[in-house]
Coordinates of N, CA, C and O in Angstrom, one line a residue:
X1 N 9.8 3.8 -8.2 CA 8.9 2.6 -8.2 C 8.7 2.1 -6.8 O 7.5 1.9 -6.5
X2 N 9.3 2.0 -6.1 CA 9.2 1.7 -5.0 C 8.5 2.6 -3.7 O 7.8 2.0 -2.8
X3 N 8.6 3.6 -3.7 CA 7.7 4.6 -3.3 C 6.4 4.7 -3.7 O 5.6 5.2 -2.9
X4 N 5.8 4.3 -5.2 CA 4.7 4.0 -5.5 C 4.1 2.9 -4.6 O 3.0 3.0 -4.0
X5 N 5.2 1.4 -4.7 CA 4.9 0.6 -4.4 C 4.7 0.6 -2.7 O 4.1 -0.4 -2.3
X6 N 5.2 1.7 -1.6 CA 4.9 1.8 -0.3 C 3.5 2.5 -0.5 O 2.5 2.0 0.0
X7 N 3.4 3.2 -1.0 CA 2.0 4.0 -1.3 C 0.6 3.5 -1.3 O -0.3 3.9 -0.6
X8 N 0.9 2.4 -2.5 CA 0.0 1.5 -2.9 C -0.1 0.4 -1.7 O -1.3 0.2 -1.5
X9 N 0.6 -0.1 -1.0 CA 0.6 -0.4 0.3 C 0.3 -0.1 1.1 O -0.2 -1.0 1.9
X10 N 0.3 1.1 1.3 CA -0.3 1.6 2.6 C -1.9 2.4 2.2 O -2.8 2.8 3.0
X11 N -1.9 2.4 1.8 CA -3.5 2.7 1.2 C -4.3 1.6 1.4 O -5.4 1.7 2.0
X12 N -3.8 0.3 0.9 CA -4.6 -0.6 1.0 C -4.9 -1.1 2.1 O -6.0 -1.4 2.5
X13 N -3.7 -1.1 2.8 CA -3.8 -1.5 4.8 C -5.2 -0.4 5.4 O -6.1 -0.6 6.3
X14 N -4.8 1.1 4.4 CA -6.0 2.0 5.6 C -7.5 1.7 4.7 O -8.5 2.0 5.2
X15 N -7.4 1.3 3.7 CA -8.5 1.1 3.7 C -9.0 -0.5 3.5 O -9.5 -1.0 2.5
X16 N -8.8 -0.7 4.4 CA -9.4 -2.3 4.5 C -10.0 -2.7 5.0 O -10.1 -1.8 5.9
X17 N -11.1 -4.0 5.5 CA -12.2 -3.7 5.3 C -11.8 -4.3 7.1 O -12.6 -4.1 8.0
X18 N -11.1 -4.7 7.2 CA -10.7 -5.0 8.8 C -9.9 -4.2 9.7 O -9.0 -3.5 9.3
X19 N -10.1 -4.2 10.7 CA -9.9 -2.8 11.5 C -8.9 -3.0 12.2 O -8.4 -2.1 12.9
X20 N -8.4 -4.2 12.2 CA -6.8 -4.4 12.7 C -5.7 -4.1 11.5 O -4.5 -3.9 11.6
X21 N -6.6 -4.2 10.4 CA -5.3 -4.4 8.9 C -5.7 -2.2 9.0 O -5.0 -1.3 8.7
X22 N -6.4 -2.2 9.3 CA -6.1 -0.3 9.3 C -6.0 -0.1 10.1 O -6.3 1.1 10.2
X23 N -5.7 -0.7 11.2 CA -4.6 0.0 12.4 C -3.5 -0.2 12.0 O -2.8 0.8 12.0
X24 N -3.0 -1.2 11.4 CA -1.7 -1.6 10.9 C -1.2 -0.7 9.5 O -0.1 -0.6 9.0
X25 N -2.2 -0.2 9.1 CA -2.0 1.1 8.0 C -1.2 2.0 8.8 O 0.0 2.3 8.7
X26 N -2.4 2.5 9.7 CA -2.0 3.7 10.4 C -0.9 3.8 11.0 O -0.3 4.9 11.0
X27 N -0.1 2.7 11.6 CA 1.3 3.0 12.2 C 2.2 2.5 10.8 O 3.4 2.8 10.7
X28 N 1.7 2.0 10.2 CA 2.9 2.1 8.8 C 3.2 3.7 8.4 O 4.3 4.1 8.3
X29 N 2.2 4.4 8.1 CA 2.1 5.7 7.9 C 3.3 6.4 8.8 O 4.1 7.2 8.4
X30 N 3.0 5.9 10.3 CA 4.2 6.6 11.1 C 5.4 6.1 10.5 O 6.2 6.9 10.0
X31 N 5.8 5.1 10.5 CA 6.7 4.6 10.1 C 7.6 5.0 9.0 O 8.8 5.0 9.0
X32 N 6.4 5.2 7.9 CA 7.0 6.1 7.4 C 7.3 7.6 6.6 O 7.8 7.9 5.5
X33 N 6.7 8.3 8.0 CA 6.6 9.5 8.3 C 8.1 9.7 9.1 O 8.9 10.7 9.0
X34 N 8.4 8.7 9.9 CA 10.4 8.7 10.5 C 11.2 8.3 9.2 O 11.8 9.3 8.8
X35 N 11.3 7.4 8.5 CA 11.8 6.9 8.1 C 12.3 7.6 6.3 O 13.3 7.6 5.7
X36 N 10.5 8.1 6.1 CA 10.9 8.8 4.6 C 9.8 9.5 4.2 O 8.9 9.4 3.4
X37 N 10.2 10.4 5.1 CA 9.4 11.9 4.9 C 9.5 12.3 3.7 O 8.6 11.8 3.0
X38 N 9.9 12.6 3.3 CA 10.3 13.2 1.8 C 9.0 12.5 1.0 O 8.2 13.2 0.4
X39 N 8.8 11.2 1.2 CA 7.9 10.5 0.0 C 6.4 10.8 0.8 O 5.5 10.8 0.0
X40 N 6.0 11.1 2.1 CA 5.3 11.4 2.4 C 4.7 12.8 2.4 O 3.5 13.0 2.2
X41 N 5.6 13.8 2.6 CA 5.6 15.0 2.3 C 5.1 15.3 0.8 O 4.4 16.3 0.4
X42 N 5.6 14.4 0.0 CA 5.2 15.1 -1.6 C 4.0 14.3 -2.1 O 3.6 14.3 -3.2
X43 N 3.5 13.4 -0.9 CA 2.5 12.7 -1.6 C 1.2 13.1 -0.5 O 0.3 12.3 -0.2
X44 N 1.3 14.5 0.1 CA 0.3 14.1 1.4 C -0.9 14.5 1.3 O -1.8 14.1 1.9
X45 N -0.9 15.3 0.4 CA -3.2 15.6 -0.3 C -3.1 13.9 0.0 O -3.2 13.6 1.1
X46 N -2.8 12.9 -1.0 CA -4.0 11.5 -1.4 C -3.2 10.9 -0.3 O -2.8 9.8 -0.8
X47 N -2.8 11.0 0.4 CA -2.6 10.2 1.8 C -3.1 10.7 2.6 O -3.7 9.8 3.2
X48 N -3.4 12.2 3.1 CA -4.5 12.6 3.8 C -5.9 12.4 3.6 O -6.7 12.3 4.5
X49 N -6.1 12.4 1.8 CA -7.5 11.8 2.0 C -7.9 10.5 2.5 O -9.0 10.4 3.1
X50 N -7.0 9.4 2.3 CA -7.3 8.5 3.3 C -7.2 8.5 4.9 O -8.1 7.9 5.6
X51 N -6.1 9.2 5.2 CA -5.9 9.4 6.9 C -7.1 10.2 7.6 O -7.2 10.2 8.9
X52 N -7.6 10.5 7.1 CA -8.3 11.7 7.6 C -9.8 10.8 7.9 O -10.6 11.1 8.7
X53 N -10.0 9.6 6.9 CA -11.3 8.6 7.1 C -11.2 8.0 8.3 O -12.1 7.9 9.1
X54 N -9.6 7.4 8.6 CA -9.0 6.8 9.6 C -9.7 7.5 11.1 O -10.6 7.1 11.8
X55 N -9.0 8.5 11.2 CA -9.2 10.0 11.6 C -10.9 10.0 12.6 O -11.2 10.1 13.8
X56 N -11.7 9.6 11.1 CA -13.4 9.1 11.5 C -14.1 8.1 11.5 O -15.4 8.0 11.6
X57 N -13.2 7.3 11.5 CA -13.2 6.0 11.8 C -14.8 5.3 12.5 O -15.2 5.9 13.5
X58 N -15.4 4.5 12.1 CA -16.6 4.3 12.4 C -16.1 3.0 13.7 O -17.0 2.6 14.4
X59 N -14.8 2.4 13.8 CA -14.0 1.9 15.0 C -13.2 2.3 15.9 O -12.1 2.8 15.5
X60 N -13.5 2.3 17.0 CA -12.8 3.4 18.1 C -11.4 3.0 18.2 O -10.7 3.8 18.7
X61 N -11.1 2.1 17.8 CA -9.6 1.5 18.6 C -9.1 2.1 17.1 O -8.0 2.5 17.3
X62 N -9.5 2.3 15.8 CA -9.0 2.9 14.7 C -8.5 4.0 14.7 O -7.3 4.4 14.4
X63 N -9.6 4.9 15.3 CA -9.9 6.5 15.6 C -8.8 6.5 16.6 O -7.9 7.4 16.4
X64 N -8.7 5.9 17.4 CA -8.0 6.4 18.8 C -6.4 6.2 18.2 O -5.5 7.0 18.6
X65 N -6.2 5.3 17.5 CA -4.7 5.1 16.7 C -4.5 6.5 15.6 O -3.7 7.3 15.6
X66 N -5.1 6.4 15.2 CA -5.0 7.7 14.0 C -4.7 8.7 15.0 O -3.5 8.9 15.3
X67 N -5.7 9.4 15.8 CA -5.6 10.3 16.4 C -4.1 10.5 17.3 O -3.9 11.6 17.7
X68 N -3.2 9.6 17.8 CA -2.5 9.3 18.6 C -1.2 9.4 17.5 O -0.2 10.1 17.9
X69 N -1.2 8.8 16.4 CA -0.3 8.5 15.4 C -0.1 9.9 14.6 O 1.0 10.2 14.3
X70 N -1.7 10.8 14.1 CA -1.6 12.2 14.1 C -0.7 13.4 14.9 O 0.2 14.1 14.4
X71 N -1.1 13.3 16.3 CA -0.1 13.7 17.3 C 1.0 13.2 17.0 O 1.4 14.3 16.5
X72 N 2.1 12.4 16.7 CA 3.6 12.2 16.5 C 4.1 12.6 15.0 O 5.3 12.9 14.9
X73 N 3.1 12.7 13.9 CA 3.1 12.8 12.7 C 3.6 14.4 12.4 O 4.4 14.7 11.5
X74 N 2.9 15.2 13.3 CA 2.7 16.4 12.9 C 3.9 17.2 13.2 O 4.1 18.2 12.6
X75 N 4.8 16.6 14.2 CA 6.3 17.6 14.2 C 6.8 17.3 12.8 O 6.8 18.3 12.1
X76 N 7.3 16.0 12.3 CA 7.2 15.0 11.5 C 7.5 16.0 10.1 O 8.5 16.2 9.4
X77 N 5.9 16.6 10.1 CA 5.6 16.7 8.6 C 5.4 18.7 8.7 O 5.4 19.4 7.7
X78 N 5.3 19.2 9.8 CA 5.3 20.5 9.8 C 4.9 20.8 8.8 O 3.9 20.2 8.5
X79 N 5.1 21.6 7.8 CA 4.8 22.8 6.6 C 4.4 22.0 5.8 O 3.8 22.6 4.9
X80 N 4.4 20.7 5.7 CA 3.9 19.8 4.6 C 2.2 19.3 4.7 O 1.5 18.7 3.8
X81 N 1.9 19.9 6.2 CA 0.4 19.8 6.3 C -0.6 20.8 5.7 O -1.8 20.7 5.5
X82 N 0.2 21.6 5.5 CA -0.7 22.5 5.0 C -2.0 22.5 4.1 O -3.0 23.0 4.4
X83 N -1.6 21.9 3.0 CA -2.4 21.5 1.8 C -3.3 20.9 2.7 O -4.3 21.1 2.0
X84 N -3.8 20.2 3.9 CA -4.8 19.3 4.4 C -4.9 19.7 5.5 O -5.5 18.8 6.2
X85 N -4.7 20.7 6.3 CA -5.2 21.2 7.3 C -6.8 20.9 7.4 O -7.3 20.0 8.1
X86 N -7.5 22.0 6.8 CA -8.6 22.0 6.7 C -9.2 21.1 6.9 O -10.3 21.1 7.5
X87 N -8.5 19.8 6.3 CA -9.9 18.8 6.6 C -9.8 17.9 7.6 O -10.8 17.3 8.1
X88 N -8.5 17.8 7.8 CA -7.7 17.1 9.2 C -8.4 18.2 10.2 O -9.5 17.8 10.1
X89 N -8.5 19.2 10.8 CA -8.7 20.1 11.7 C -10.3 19.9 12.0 O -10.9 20.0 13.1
X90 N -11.1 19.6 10.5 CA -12.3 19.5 10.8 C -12.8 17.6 11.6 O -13.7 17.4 12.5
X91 N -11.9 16.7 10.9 CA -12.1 15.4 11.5 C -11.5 15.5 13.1 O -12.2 14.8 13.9
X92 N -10.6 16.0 13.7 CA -10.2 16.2 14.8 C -11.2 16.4 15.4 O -11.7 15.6 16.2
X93 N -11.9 17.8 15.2 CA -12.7 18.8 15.7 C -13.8 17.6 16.1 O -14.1 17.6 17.3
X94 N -14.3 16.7 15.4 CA -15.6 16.0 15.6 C -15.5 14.9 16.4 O -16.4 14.1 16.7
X95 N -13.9 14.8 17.0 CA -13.9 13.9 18.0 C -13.3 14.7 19.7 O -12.8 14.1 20.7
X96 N -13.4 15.9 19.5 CA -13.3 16.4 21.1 C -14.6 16.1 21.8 O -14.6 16.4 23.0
X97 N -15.7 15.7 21.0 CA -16.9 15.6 22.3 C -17.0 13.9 22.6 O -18.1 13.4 22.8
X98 N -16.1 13.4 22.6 CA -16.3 12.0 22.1 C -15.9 11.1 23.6 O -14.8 11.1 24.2
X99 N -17.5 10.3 24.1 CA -17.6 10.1 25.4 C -16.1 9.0 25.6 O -15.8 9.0 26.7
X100 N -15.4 8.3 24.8 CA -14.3 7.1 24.9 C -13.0 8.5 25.0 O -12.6 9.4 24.3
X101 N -12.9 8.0 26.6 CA -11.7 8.7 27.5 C -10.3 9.0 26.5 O -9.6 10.0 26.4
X102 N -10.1 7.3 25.6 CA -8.9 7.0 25.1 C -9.0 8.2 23.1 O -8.0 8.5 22.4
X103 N -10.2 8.4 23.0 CA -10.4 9.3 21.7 C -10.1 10.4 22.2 O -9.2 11.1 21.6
X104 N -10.8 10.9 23.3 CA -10.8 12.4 24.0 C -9.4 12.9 24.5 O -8.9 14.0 24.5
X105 N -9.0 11.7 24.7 CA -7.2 12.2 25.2 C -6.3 12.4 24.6 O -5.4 13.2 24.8
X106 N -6.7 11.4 23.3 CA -5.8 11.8 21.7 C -6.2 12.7 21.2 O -5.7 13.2 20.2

């Protein structure tokens, strides 16, 4: 129950309709990506489908947190990304031409 209830949580932070409350998603996600992998690991297709919007974020200071928070996530979750490579690799890919120094760097 409780793992539902972080879930349900954090979903709602990344998808909200303010871009400080899904920044505040996105580092919850890290959070708990340290703290309790396990629940993230067996839940990461419908957490990736959200992460991955984050990812493309139509707000730079969003994009640039996801992308930064992706980078720490990924030792993290190793073998557990698999199931979502593809579509993470494709949202990445759409921000290396990306003129904001701080997107480009992440």
């Amino acid at each position: 129950v409780e793992g539902t209830e972080q879930l349900n949580e954090l979903y709602k932070l990344m998808a909200a309709k303010e871009f400080q409350t899904r920044i505040e998603g996105v580092v919850l996600l890290l959070d708990y990506c340290k703290s309790s992998s396990e629940l993230i690991s067996s839940n990461v297709v419908q957490i990736f489908d959200v992460f991955v919007l984050r990812v493309q974020d139509c707000n730079k200071k969003v994009k640039q947190k996801a992308l930064e928070v992706l980078a720490l996530m990924v030792p993290t979750l190793g073998d557990a990304l698999h199931p979502v490579l593809v579509s993470l690799v494709g949202a990445v890919t759409d921000n290396l031409n990306s003129k904001q120094v701080g997107i480009y760097a992440a």
